Coordinates of C-alpha atoms and ligand atoms in Angstrom, one line a residue:
X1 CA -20.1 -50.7 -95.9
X2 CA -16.4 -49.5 -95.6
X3 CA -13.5 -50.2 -97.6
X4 CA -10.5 -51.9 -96.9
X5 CA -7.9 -48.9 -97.3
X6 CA -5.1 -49.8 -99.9
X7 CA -2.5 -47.6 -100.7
X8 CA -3.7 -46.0 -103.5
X9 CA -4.8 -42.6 -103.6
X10 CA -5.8 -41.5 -107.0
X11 CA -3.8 -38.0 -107.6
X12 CA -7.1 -35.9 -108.8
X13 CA -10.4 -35.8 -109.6
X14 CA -9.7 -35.3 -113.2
X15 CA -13.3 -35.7 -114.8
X16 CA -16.0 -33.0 -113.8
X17 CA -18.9 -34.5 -112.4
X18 CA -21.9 -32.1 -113.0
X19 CA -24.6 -33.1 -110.6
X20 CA -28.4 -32.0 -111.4
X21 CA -31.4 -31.1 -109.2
X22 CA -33.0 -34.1 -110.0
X23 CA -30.4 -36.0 -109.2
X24 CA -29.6 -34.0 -105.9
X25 CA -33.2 -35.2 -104.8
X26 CA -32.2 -38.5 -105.3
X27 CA -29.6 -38.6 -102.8
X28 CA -31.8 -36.8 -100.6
X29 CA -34.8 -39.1 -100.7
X30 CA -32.2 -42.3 -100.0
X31 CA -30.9 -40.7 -97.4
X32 CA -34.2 -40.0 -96.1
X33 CA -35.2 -43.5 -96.0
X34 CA -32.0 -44.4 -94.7
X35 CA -32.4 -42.0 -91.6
X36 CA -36.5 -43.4 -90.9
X37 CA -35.0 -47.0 -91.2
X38 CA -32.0 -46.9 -88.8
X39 CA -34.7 -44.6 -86.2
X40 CA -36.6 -48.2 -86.5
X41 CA -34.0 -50.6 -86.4
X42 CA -32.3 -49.1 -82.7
X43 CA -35.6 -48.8 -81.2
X44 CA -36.3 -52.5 -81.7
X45 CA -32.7 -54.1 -81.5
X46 CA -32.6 -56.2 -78.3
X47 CA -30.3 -59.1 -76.1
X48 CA -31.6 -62.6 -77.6
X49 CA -33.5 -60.7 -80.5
X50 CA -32.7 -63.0 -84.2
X51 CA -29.8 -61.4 -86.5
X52 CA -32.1 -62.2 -89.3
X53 CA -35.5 -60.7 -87.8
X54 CA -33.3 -57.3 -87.9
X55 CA -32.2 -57.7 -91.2
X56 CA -35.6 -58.6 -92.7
X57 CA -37.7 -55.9 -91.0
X58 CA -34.6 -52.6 -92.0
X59 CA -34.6 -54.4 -95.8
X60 CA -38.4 -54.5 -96.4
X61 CA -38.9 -51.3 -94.7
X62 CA -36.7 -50.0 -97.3
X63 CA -38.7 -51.0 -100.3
X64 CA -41.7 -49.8 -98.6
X65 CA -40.5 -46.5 -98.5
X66 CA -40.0 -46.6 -102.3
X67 CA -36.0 -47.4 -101.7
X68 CA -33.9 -49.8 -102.7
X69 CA -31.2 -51.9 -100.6
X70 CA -27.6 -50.3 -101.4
X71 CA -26.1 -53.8 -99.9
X72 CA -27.5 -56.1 -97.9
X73 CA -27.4 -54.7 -94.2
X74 CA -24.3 -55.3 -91.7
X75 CA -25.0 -56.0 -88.2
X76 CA -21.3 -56.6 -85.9
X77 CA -21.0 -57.5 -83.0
X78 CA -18.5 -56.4 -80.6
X79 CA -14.8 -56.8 -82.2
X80 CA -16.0 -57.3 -85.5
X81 CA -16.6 -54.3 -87.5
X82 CA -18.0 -54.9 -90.7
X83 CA -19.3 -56.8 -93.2
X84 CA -21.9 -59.8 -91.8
X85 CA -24.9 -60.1 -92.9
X86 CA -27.5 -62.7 -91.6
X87 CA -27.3 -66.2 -94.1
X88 CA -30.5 -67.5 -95.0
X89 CA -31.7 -69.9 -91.7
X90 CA -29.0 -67.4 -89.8
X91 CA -29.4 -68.7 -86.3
X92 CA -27.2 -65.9 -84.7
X93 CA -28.9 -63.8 -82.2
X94 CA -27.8 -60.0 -80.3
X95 CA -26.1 -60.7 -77.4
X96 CA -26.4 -59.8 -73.7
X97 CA -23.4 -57.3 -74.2
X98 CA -21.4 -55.4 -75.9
X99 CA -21.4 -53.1 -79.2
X100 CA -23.4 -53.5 -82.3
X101 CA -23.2 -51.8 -85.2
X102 CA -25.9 -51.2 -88.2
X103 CA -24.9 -50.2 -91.3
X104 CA -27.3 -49.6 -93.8
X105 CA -27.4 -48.7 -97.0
X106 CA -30.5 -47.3 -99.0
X107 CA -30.6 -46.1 -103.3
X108 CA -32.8 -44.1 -105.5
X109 CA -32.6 -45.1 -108.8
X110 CA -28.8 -45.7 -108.0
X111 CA -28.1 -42.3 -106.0
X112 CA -27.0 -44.0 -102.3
X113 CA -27.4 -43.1 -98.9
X114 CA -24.9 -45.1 -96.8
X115 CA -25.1 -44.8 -92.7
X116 CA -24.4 -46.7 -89.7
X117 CA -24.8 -46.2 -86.1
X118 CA -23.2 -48.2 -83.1
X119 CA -25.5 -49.4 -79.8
X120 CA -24.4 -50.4 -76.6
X121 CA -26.4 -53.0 -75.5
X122 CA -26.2 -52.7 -71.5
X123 CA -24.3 -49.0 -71.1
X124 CA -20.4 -51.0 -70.3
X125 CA -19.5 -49.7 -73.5
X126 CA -21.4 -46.4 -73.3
X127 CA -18.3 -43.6 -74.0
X128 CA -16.9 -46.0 -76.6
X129 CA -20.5 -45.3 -78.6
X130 CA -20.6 -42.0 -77.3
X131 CA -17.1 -41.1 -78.6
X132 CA -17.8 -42.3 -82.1
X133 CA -20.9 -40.2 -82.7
X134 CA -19.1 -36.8 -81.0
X135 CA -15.8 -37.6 -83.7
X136 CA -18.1 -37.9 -86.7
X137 CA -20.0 -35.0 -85.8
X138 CA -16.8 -33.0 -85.5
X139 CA -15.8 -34.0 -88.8
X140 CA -19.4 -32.9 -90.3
X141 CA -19.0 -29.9 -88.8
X142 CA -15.8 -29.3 -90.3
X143 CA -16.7 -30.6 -94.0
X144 CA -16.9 -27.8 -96.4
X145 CA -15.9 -28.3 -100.6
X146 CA -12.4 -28.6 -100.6
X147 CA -10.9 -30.1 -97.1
X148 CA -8.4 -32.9 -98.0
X149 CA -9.4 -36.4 -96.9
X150 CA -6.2 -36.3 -94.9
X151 CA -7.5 -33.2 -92.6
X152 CA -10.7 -35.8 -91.8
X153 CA -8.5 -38.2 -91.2
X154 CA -6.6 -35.7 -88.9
X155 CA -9.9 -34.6 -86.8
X156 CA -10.6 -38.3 -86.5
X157 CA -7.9 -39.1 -84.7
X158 CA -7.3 -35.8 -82.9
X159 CA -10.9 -36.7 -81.0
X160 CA -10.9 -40.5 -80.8
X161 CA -7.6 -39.8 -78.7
X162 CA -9.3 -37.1 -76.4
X163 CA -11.5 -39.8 -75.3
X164 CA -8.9 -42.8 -75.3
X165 CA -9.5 -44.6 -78.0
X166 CA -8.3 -45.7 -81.3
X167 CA -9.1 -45.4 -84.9
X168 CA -9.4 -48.6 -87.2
X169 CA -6.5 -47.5 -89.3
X170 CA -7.2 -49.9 -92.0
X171 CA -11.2 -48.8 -92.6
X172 CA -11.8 -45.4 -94.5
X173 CA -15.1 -43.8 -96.0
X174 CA -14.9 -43.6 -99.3
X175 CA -16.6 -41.4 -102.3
X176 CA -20.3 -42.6 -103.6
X177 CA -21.3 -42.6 -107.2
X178 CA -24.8 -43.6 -109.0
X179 CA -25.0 -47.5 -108.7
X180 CA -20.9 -47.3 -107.0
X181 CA -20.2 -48.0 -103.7
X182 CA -16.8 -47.7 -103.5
X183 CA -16.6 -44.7 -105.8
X184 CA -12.2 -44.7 -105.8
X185 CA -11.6 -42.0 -103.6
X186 CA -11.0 -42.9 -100.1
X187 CA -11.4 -40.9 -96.3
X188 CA -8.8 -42.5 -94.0
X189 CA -9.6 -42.3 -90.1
X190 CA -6.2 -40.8 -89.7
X191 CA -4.1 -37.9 -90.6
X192 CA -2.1 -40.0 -93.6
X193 CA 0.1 -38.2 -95.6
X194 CA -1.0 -39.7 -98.7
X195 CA -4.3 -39.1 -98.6
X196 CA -4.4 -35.2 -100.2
X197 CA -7.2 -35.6 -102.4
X198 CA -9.6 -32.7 -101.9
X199 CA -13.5 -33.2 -101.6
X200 CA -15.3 -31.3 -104.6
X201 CA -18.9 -30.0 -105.6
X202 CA -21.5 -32.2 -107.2
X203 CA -20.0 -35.2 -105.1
X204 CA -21.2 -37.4 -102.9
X205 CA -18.9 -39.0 -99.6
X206 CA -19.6 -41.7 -97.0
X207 CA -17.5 -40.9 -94.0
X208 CA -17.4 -43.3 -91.1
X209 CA -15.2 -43.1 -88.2
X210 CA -14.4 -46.1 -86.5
X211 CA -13.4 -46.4 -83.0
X212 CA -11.6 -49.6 -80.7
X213 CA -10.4 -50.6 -77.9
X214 CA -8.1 -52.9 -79.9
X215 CA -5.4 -53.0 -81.9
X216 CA -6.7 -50.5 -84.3
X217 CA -6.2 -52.7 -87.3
X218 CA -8.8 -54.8 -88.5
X219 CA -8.2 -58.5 -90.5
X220 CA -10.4 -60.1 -92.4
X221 CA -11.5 -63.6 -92.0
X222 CA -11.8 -65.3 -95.2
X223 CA -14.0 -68.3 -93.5
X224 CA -16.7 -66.1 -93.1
X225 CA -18.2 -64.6 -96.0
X226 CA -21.9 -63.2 -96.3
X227 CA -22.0 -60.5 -98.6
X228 CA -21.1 -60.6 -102.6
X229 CA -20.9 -58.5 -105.4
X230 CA -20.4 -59.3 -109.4
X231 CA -16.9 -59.0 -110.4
X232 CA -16.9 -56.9 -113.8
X233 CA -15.3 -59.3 -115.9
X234 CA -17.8 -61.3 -117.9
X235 CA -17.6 -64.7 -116.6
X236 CA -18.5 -68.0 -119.2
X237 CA -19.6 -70.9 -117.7
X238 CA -21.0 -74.4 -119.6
X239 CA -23.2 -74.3 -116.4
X240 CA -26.4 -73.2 -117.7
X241 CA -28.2 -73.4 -114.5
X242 CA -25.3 -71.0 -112.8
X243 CA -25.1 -68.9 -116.2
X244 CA -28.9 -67.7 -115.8
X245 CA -28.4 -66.9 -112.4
X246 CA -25.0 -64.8 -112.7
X247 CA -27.4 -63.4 -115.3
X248 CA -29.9 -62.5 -112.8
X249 CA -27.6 -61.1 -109.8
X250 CA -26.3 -59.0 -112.9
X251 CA -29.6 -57.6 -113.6
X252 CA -31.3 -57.5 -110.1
X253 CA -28.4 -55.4 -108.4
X254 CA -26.7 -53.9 -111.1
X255 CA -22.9 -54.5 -109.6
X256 CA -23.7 -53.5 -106.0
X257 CA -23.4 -56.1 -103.0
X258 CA -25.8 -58.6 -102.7
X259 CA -26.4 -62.1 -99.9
X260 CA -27.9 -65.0 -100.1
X261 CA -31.3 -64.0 -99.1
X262 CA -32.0 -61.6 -101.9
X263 CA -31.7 -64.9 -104.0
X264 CA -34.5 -67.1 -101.7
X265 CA -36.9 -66.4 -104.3
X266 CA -35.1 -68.7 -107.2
X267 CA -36.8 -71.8 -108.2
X268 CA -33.2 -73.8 -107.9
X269 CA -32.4 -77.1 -106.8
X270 CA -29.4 -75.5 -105.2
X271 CA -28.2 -74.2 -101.6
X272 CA -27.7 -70.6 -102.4
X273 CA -25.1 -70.0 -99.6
X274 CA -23.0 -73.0 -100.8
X275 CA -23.3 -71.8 -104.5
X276 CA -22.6 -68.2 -103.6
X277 CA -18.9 -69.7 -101.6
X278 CA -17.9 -71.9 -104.2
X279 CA -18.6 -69.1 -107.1
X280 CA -16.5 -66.7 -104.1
X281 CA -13.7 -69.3 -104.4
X282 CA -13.6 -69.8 -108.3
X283 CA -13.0 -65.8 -108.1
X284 CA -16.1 -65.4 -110.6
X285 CA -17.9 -63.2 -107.5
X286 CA -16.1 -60.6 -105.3
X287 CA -16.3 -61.6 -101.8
X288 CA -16.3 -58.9 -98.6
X289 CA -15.2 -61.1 -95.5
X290 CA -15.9 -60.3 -92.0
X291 CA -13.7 -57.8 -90.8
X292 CA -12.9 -57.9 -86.9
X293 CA -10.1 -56.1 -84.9
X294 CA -8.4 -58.2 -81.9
X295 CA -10.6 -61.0 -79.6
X296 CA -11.9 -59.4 -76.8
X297 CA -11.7 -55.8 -78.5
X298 CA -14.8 -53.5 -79.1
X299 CA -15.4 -51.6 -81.8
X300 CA -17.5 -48.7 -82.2
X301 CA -18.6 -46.8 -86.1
X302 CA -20.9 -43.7 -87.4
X303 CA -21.3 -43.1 -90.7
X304 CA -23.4 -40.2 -92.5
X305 CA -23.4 -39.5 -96.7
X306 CA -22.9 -36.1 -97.7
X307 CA -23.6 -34.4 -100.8
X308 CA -21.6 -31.3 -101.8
X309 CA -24.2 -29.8 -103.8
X310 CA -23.8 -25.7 -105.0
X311 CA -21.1 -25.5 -102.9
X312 CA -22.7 -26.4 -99.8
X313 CA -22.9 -29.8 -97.8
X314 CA -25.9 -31.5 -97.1
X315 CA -25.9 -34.5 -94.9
X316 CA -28.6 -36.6 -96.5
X317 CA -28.5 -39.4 -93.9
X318 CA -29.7 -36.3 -91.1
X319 CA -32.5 -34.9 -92.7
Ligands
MN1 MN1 -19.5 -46.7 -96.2
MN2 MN1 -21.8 -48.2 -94.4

């Protein structure tokens, strides 16, 4: 999952985060998972092949492997970049062409691993994909405890040029915390000025490039919403039945992002993705709408989650 990038940078990291061992393992193990799932999920993704049937297989193969979901999982398609995640019944199926992207996230106990990886479904879009992976590997290799989020945002763009290409200017990684997505701190995918945060020990970073043949701006589309989260003001309703269940996505994913289909299991006379929209619409739930750059476009994202643990960075997500 990525974050929309506002223009807020907080000035420092004023608290210190110590991070234990045990703690460190955590974000190892998710990442772990994370890595074994996604391996899965591109060997089997295929033209025709259900949105859903993807979804269901990378989310139980999570809990098998004694993880948890971070947020449901993403799969876009061509110009979208973000943020759609099968509906219960989801009829959509993986086209003949173009790029699709998996983003996955997988927690331990609330430490996340949070990774994507793009696939070109019949090679037309093969140095788009290409591109992607080569800039996020440059960045890795250039991470070390103290590098501003504005020199990643500089190597970003410094490569996605060399091959052509764009940055989605408006998408950033962002800093991980236990049971926190979106941990404040964002990693722009270009060189802004405001950005001069500094990365620190005993912290944990998603950083995900995205690359298009667009307009490098991305807009969301309010219409289409699929993944939710609990917004932290306590919400009172006289609806007892809707009550119990705010209840329940409160308790079952602890303020993370959540869909539909981790709700299937309730014994309600209700259609879950029509009572998810209207509770988007009252503003009692956050909503994350599809994000897509121009018609036509492609885009292209990687995304690995580092921990900077004694000073050194580990990339969980490649272990
Ligand atoms: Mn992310
Ligand atoms: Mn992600």
């Amino acid at each position: 999952m990525i974050f929309i990038l506002w223009k807020i940078y907080s000035k420092q990291n004023a608290d210190v985060i110590v991070l234990n061992e045990e703690e460190f393992k955590k974000y190892l193990r998710a990442g772990e998972i994370a890595s074994k799932v996604m391996k899965e999920i591109i060997r089997i993704v295929r033209p025709g092949m259900l949105l859903i049937e993807i979804a269901e297989k990378a989310e139980n193969m999570i809990r098998e492997l004694g993880g948890e979901p971070a947020f449901p999982i993403n799969i876009s398609i061509g110009n979208e970049a973000a943020h759609y995640t099968p509906l219960i019944n989801d009829l959509k199926k993986i086209p003949e062409s173009g790029v699709v992207k998996i983003d996955l996230g997988v927690h331990v106990d609330g430490y996340i691993a949070d990774m994507a990886r793009s696939i070109d479904l019949d090679g037309r879009y093969r140095t788009l994909v290409d591109a992607v992976d080569d800039v996020l590997n440059k960045i890795l290799i250039n991470v070390k405890p103290g590098i501003s989020a504005k020199e990643i945002g500089r190597i970003a763009e410094t490569y996605a040029r060399r091959y052509g290409f764009k940055t989605v200017r408006n998408l950033s990684g962002h800093m991980l915390d236990r049971y926190v997505l979106h941990a404040g701190y964002n990693i722009p995918n270009y060189p802004d000025p405001l950005a001069i945060w500094r990365l620190k020990n005993n912290n944990a970073y998603a950083i995900e490039p995205f690359l298009t043949t667009g307009s490098g701006i991305v807009s969301e589309d309010k219409n289409i919403v699929s993944i939710y989260s609990l917004k932290k003001t306590k919400f009172k309703t006289g609806d007892k039945k809707i009550g119990s269940i705010i209840k329940i996505i409160e308790e079952r994913f602890k303020g993370l992002p959540f869909c539909g289909r981790w709700l299937k299991d309730l014994d309600v006379d209700l259609d879950i993705e029509n009572m998810l929209r209207s509770l988007y619409k009252e503003g009692v739930l956050y909503g994350y709408p599809l994000l897509s750059d121009l018609p036509g476009s492609q885009v292209s994202q990687a995304e690995d989650t580092i921990v900077i643990y004694e000073n050194q960075v580990f990339v969980t997500t490649r272990r």
